[in-house]
């Protein structure tokens, strides 16, 4: 999966990310939207709101609530994914919501709701990172004020080597996965998960790769939001 | 984007327009929106399509599974068609179990394709009584500005016509193109402002009444009809719609066949 | 299934319907009810209301809402039908409700609900037609004002011949099915579905059979509502 | 038909009646309503019955399926009994998943039949360890004017006693009559106006308290008891009910046996 | 299972019950709680309330409502019990609630709710009796006024002999089961079920065993509530 | 027991305490509550544990089932870990389908145990491709006074380390001790009053912000991380927590290993 010179099967170096494209306004009926491709991942995110939160019991007197739904379309995976309730999707929705609530200025919209729908229409590895990153672009496209964008990226380990942004083949043999959600201006975190086996030193290397990649991806996000070509 | 919050005002506005034979977006009564059809755009699907009709955007994806044939039809595979409209597609669509609307969407499209006989279920058999292909067509709405029915049907038949049977991945031979012998096309008509129009937008649907869906096959044979929502229509109104559908489906069929 | 003289296996001509009986008042605790047998189909329909619509969010300020539930009893079919949610029943309920809302004078009962329960206790072919027709009789039995009754009947095709009101054996070999919901006084439609393969000419013939049968069935409905013997 | 909307008034009215040893419909304390029992009335069921007790009407249908016997009981078939009370049967019954009430109805009837041993599950075996009959008894309410329990139990045992095992349809031999060796009968008592009465109507149930269900077999053996709802009763009250049940079930058993 | 002298396999006489221990205050965050072991049964019951009943539609103007949930933990049985909806648990919850509503002075707490959670963490035979008995101790521990405690105990029949309080092995061969819920001070009943086959005479014997055992168990309950050692 | 009903007051109280480097129950910032760990306390489970941390009490039970290995891993058994927090454990836990919180609890504990590789799934194979053991670890909350995560993880690994494979009951050989080669330990930190603390109580959770869960293995290797709830933290804050977790997990591992 990785040769003696640190070159990966798809030609990337250990710290390199897969190709990314970002486009806004892709769901015409939404208040904000984003289409992000990342390797052969493709996420489409729509933002609706701020709008009235109902039923009333979900309203908060002093702030808006987010309603984040992450979902994988049935044709997004090699084996068809059955529609309907799914523990993994529920959990990814929750961590994504927690991350976004950390940056959206919720107190500007008391008693209202902002709905964020993340649809993975093509899945490779790292869909939760694509979804979270694209969601922060869609929120910006909808004009929702945030303290910062969120860039999400994961590093991992293959063949005992720490590398950034595993693709599907690498992920099949991955020995660890460390996705992070980073505020690119402050370097602070709003999202963190990790599975696998990393020594304390490997952990630090993976952390650094993510931080560096976040700066790179952030540039593409800003370009897309400024109407530039992100390719 | 704003949906009018006073449906009564919208209804009366649509009635006024209808009196002048006009529509809310300037189209003629039988005029469709700008159409864009693409295929093979989803890397994980064995067949796929994207249809854009104005601000309505949908995807269709085809996947295959190995099934055991039903005991009473040992030489046949299966076709399953399922439609999902998730909250991504519009502010009025909610999450949760499939709504009656999305169930109806799936079934109406399914019927038109199935009844046309465009897929020969006998050809899906791998080993009689043991293994056959199940073709699963998933219709998925990205942006709902009305008339998801026609968009789903068009994306569905396009995705099927461009699907590859993944025999290698399932270790049952070499990949080959799914055989689709016909091109059933659906046309939908909504009563808006008192008269039927073709290809209604979301606002026309919101301020309108019943709708009629017609699927015609290559030879203008009728394969599926469905009247939706509350409303009364006459035999003469239906004849006018049917005549329009015959004309319209021929044009759309040419577009799909030539992709 | 049909001989050279157009005579069907059960002795009917192409345009003939199966035997029908209609009885009202069969659910004593309901506000209106109807038992209809049609071939070996049997439907029992109960109407409750107009009554308060709750929860309040289903209320309409300017009209009544209908709540139609079509259901097949577990012993109504050759293979036992498992109780519970069922896509087909959901869809039949919806089209039946749409048809009935077209004729009931809903605006007479603002904020109220009329509940219509259609139970198929014995199923042959054409249960949705039996259910819709019996429901309109039950509504009349409950004294709910309507612009007209609804007669529902289906024609189809067997062995390339268009015939009216397929029985079970014919339905097994049926090549098309065109159920309609007809207002017998005006000849207008409130319900229309079709599956199968019909040329434009065959379609017109099937349509005509349905229109003619509707007049015949309408007479039986009126007799039953007038207390006459419908047999 | 109207259900009183002031349950407190209904309760006090029922108490007044009880003091005069009267009931709301003029019956005596231990008197049942007019009873009508029919069998073999559902063409698709292998056994069926219709019971009418006053304005309470129920159906019972028996269906058969082939099952694989449980590994620990390779020579036995199965009996399943399920009750459904859908909105058709009364304005207070709602749609949705089975309510606690309808679950209880099914289980109480099931127990009485099962525990009486009237169906010999060994006789349901077709091929030991491989195939056996599963008997499914579905109880279905048409009109609920109270005491669905007794109506269901009576319809259930009647349908079973008139059921034909559809061996031909399943290609495992010739059709034959299901063997039902006993006739368990349920009697239900409700506390209304302070004292227990037999065969309560819906209004008596609404304005009453706890209920007691007793199933007795051919020899007066007790097969099933159930106390339902909030309420306290004494040993003496129970003895009085049991004595009445012994007398009552004998009469009802004769009716069923002679059908 | 039982020898000629009426001695059972575990050494008990026909009318003897299995060993019982009762402890209160075992769920520190609850308002009242009880842990009861009975043979190798173990139930843990927590009581919360009286507290506000919501949603409002469950409120009663003139009394409190009980909300009783009986549940078996997944590791409580020999074969793992799958979590989630379960008809038997639903039914046991209902009969337990009916029994407890008969003794709790509900009218003291209008519009409020008392929640009673019964968790069977180890199941032998007779879990519904353990749950109901422990629940009445937990209610007393929470200081909820009741007209009396409830003692629940079952007798049954093995090898044609009526015996009290069947253990697991006996239950496997049990020919009848008569659980009762008894108010120990008045001898009245709030709960009664029975399955199986008992002649009228056997039935009377089983009834008597239950009445006698209830008095014995009642003593242990009172001791536990008075802080004494119930062992 | 009373939960403060004015979360804002609680938050400001916790902030005041934090300024004085104090906690609501008098503990130091990195101090855990009194801990009690017992094993083999559930007679029906093949392995079990009870953990008490202050007023937080949980149970863990291990059960075994025979499974058919997945076709692509014919030599492997399985491990499943599921957490339930039912209404018994606190007034804010409600009945119904598993809440997002309890799903997260189960998954976070599951990951730490699974990723540590402490259970050799190859050793669970009975007959390759045909039969293997599925180990099911059920975590069950009795009393929730905060930090169910660490209590569940500790009870879980303790129950596994004391589990017996019930081969005799399933007639596949003699019973033997489940082999658990490592002792992964989770430590959880909550932001309370602006700074992170270890082992938060329910009141600290209620008035606090985000939490971070770390599972470390025998050699301080990281096996699982999870940040929960809304909140922003810096790299420096994380380093401080990780250093504390290294120290803390070593102590807890010793306790579990010596049971």
PDB file of N, CA and C in Angstrom, chain F residues 90-134:
ATOM      1  N   UNK F  90     -32.871   6.966  36.213  1.00  0.00           N
ATOM      2  CA  UNK F  90     -32.906   8.381  36.515  1.00  0.00           C
ATOM      3  C   UNK F  90     -34.151   9.021  35.941  1.00  0.00           C
ATOM      4  N   UNK F  91     -34.559  10.133  36.527  1.00  0.00           N
ATOM      5  CA  UNK F  91     -35.853  10.682  36.121  1.00  0.00           C
ATOM      6  C   UNK F  91     -35.825  11.300  34.721  1.00  0.00           C
ATOM      7  N   UNK F  92     -34.641  11.535  34.174  1.00  0.00           N
ATOM      8  CA  UNK F  92     -34.587  12.126  32.841  1.00  0.00           C
ATOM      9  C   UNK F  92     -34.459  11.103  31.719  1.00  0.00           C
ATOM     10  N   UNK F  93     -34.328   9.839  32.075  1.00  0.00           N
ATOM     11  CA  UNK F  93     -34.264   8.802  31.047  1.00  0.00           C
ATOM     12  C   UNK F  93     -35.669   8.312  30.763  1.00  0.00           C
ATOM     13  N   UNK F  94     -36.029   8.254  29.503  1.00  0.00           N
ATOM     14  CA  UNK F  94     -37.388   7.864  29.146  1.00  0.00           C
ATOM     15  C   UNK F  94     -37.411   6.528  28.422  1.00  0.00           C
ATOM     16  N   UNK F  95     -38.567   5.891  28.449  1.00  0.00           N
ATOM     17  CA  UNK F  95     -38.692   4.622  27.749  1.00  0.00           C
ATOM     18  C   UNK F  95     -38.857   4.876  26.258  1.00  0.00           C
ATOM     19  N   UNK F  96     -38.863   3.827  25.490  1.00  0.00           N
ATOM     20  CA  UNK F  96     -38.993   3.952  24.049  1.00  0.00           C
ATOM     21  C   UNK F  96     -37.766   3.419  23.359  1.00  0.00           C
ATOM     22  N   UNK F  97     -37.674   3.648  22.048  1.00  0.00           N
ATOM     23  CA  UNK F  97     -36.511   3.149  21.313  1.00  0.00           C
ATOM     24  C   UNK F  97     -35.238   3.805  21.834  1.00  0.00           C
ATOM     25  N   UNK F  98     -34.091   3.159  21.623  1.00  0.00           N
ATOM     26  CA  UNK F  98     -32.842   3.678  22.185  1.00  0.00           C
ATOM     27  C   UNK F  98     -32.599   5.141  21.801  1.00  0.00           C
ATOM     28  N   UNK F  99     -32.282   5.972  22.786  1.00  0.00           N
ATOM     29  CA  UNK F  99     -32.035   7.387  22.548  1.00  0.00           C
ATOM     30  C   UNK F  99     -30.669   7.557  21.886  1.00  0.00           C
ATOM     31  N   UNK F 100     -30.451   8.692  21.212  1.00  0.00           N
ATOM     32  CA  UNK F 100     -29.118   8.949  20.650  1.00  0.00           C
ATOM     33  C   UNK F 100     -28.029   8.821  21.722  1.00  0.00           C
ATOM     34  N   UNK F 101     -28.345   9.233  22.957  1.00  0.00           N
ATOM     35  CA  UNK F 101     -27.343   9.155  24.021  1.00  0.00           C
ATOM     36  C   UNK F 101     -26.957   7.706  24.303  1.00  0.00           C
ATOM     37  N   UNK F 102     -27.966   6.820  24.401  1.00  0.00           N
ATOM     38  CA  UNK F 102     -27.595   5.454  24.761  1.00  0.00           C
ATOM     39  C   UNK F 102     -26.931   4.748  23.586  1.00  0.00           C
ATOM     40  N   UNK F 103     -27.307   5.123  22.359  1.00  0.00           N
ATOM     41  CA  UNK F 103     -26.596   4.560  21.201  1.00  0.00           C
ATOM     42  C   UNK F 103     -25.130   4.980  21.262  1.00  0.00           C
ATOM     43  N   UNK F 104     -24.894   6.256  21.573  1.00  0.00           N
ATOM     44  CA  UNK F 104     -23.516   6.731  21.644  1.00  0.00           C
ATOM     45  C   UNK F 104     -22.756   6.002  22.756  1.00  0.00           C
ATOM     46  N   UNK F 105     -23.399   5.836  23.913  1.00  0.00           N
ATOM     47  CA  UNK F 105     -22.768   5.112  25.019  1.00  0.00           C
ATOM     48  C   UNK F 105     -22.285   3.735  24.571  1.00  0.00           C
ATOM     49  N   UNK F 106     -23.185   2.997  23.928  1.00  0.00           N
ATOM     50  CA  UNK F 106     -22.835   1.650  23.498  1.00  0.00           C
ATOM     51  C   UNK F 106     -21.690   1.656  22.506  1.00  0.00           C
ATOM     52  N   UNK F 107     -21.751   2.560  21.546  1.00  0.00           N
ATOM     53  CA  UNK F 107     -20.745   2.554  20.494  1.00  0.00           C
ATOM     54  C   UNK F 107     -19.378   2.970  21.015  1.00  0.00           C
ATOM     55  N   UNK F 108     -19.350   3.935  21.913  1.00  0.00           N
ATOM     56  CA  UNK F 108     -18.049   4.402  22.412  1.00  0.00           C
ATOM     57  C   UNK F 108     -17.384   3.294  23.235  1.00  0.00           C
ATOM     58  N   UNK F 109     -18.147   2.633  24.081  1.00  0.00           N
ATOM     59  CA  UNK F 109     -17.570   1.539  24.866  1.00  0.00           C
ATOM     60  C   UNK F 109     -17.154   0.398  23.936  1.00  0.00           C
ATOM     61  N   UNK F 110     -18.031   0.076  22.999  1.00  0.00           N
ATOM     62  CA  UNK F 110     -17.754  -0.998  22.041  1.00  0.00           C
ATOM     63  C   UNK F 110     -16.435  -0.764  21.333  1.00  0.00           C
ATOM     64  N   UNK F 111     -16.237   0.446  20.834  1.00  0.00           N
ATOM     65  CA  UNK F 111     -15.019   0.746  20.087  1.00  0.00           C
ATOM     66  C   UNK F 111     -13.763   0.544  20.900  1.00  0.00           C
ATOM     67  N   UNK F 112     -13.792   1.054  22.126  1.00  0.00           N
ATOM     68  CA  UNK F 112     -12.593   0.940  22.958  1.00  0.00           C
ATOM     69  C   UNK F 112     -12.208  -0.512  23.159  1.00  0.00           C
ATOM     70  N   UNK F 113     -13.203  -1.352  23.451  1.00  0.00           N
ATOM     71  CA  UNK F 113     -12.911  -2.769  23.695  1.00  0.00           C
ATOM     72  C   UNK F 113     -12.498  -3.458  22.402  1.00  0.00           C
ATOM     73  N   UNK F 114     -13.240  -3.229  21.352  1.00  0.00           N
ATOM     74  CA  UNK F 114     -12.989  -3.878  20.073  1.00  0.00           C
ATOM     75  C   UNK F 114     -11.612  -3.491  19.515  1.00  0.00           C
ATOM     76  N   UNK F 115     -11.323  -2.208  19.522  1.00  0.00           N
ATOM     77  CA  UNK F 115     -10.110  -1.724  18.867  1.00  0.00           C
ATOM     78  C   UNK F 115      -8.847  -2.101  19.638  1.00  0.00           C
ATOM     79  N   UNK F 116      -9.004  -2.362  20.923  1.00  0.00           N
ATOM     80  CA  UNK F 116      -7.835  -2.778  21.696  1.00  0.00           C
ATOM     81  C   UNK F 116      -7.391  -4.172  21.286  1.00  0.00           C
ATOM     82  N   UNK F 117      -8.256  -4.903  20.581  1.00  0.00           N
ATOM     83  CA  UNK F 117      -7.924  -6.271  20.200  1.00  0.00           C
ATOM     84  C   UNK F 117      -7.844  -7.211  21.392  1.00  0.00           C
ATOM     85  N   UNK F 118      -8.503  -6.866  22.509  1.00  0.00           N
ATOM     86  CA  UNK F 118      -8.357  -7.691  23.708  1.00  0.00           C
ATOM     87  C   UNK F 118      -9.032  -9.047  23.543  1.00  0.00           C
ATOM     88  N   UNK F 119     -10.000  -9.113  22.614  1.00  0.00           N
ATOM     89  CA  UNK F 119     -10.652 -10.398  22.352  1.00  0.00           C
ATOM     90  C   UNK F 119     -10.217 -10.879  20.982  1.00  0.00           C
ATOM     91  N   UNK F 120      -9.642 -12.065  20.954  1.00  0.00           N
ATOM     92  CA  UNK F 120      -9.151 -12.637  19.700  1.00  0.00           C
ATOM     93  C   UNK F 120     -10.321 -13.329  19.006  1.00  0.00           C
ATOM     94  N   UNK F 121     -10.898 -12.650  18.003  1.00  0.00           N
ATOM     95  CA  UNK F 121     -12.094 -13.199  17.375  1.00  0.00           C
ATOM     96  C   UNK F 121     -11.811 -14.521  16.667  1.00  0.00           C
ATOM     97  N   UNK F 122     -10.564 -14.783  16.316  1.00  0.00           N
ATOM     98  CA  UNK F 122     -10.242 -16.080  15.712  1.00  0.00           C
ATOM     99  C   UNK F 122     -10.440 -17.217  16.721  1.00  0.00           C
ATOM    100  N   UNK F 123     -10.178 -16.914  17.984  1.00  0.00           N
ATOM    101  CA  UNK F 123     -10.315 -17.957  19.003  1.00  0.00           C
ATOM    102  C   UNK F 123     -11.780 -18.304  19.256  1.00  0.00           C
ATOM    103  N   UNK F 124     -12.703 -17.530  18.688  1.00  0.00           N
ATOM    104  CA  UNK F 124     -14.128 -17.784  18.920  1.00  0.00           C
ATOM    105  C   UNK F 124     -14.708 -18.751  17.893  1.00  0.00           C
ATOM    106  N   UNK F 125     -13.901 -19.158  16.943  1.00  0.00           N
ATOM    107  CA  UNK F 125     -14.367 -20.074  15.901  1.00  0.00           C
ATOM    108  C   UNK F 125     -14.531 -21.480  16.492  1.00  0.00           C
ATOM    109  N   UNK F 126     -15.624 -22.138  16.163  1.00  0.00           N
ATOM    110  CA  UNK F 126     -15.843 -23.518  16.613  1.00  0.00           C
ATOM    111  C   UNK F 126     -15.595 -24.456  15.434  1.00  0.00           C
ATOM    112  N   UNK F 127     -16.341 -24.277  14.334  1.00  0.00           N
ATOM    113  CA  UNK F 127     -16.097 -25.026  13.101  1.00  0.00           C
ATOM    114  C   UNK F 127     -16.001 -23.989  11.990  1.00  0.00           C
ATOM    115  N   UNK F 128     -14.846 -23.867  11.348  1.00  0.00           N
ATOM    116  CA  UNK F 128     -14.670 -22.795  10.350  1.00  0.00           C
ATOM    117  C   UNK F 128     -15.806 -22.773   9.342  1.00  0.00           C
ATOM    118  N   UNK F 129     -16.334 -21.592   9.113  1.00  0.00           N
ATOM    119  CA  UNK F 129     -17.394 -21.420   8.125  1.00  0.00           C
ATOM    120  C   UNK F 129     -18.757 -21.866   8.592  1.00  0.00           C
ATOM    121  N   UNK F 130     -18.823 -22.557   9.740  1.00  0.00           N
ATOM    122  CA  UNK F 130     -20.117 -23.090  10.174  1.00  0.00           C
ATOM    123  C   UNK F 130     -20.605 -22.547  11.509  1.00  0.00           C
ATOM    124  N   UNK F 131     -19.717 -22.618  12.489  1.00  0.00           N
ATOM    125  CA  UNK F 131     -20.148 -22.255  13.835  1.00  0.00           C
ATOM    126  C   UNK F 131     -19.067 -21.427  14.514  1.00  0.00           C
ATOM    127  N   UNK F 132     -19.490 -20.374  15.163  1.00  0.00           N
ATOM    128  CA  UNK F 132     -18.546 -19.586  15.952  1.00  0.00           C
ATOM    129  C   UNK F 132     -19.320 -18.962  17.102  1.00  0.00           C
ATOM    130  N   UNK F 133     -18.589 -18.541  18.105  1.00  0.00           N
ATOM    131  CA  UNK F 133     -19.236 -17.871  19.239  1.00  0.00           C
ATOM    132  C   UNK F 133     -19.446 -16.410  18.922  1.00  0.00           C
ATOM    133  N   UNK F 134     -20.637 -15.929  19.283  1.00  0.00           N
ATOM    134  CA  UNK F 134     -20.851 -14.491  19.326  1.00  0.00           C
ATOM    135  C   UNK F 134     -20.921 -14.091  20.795  1.00  0.00           C
TER     136      UNK F 134
END
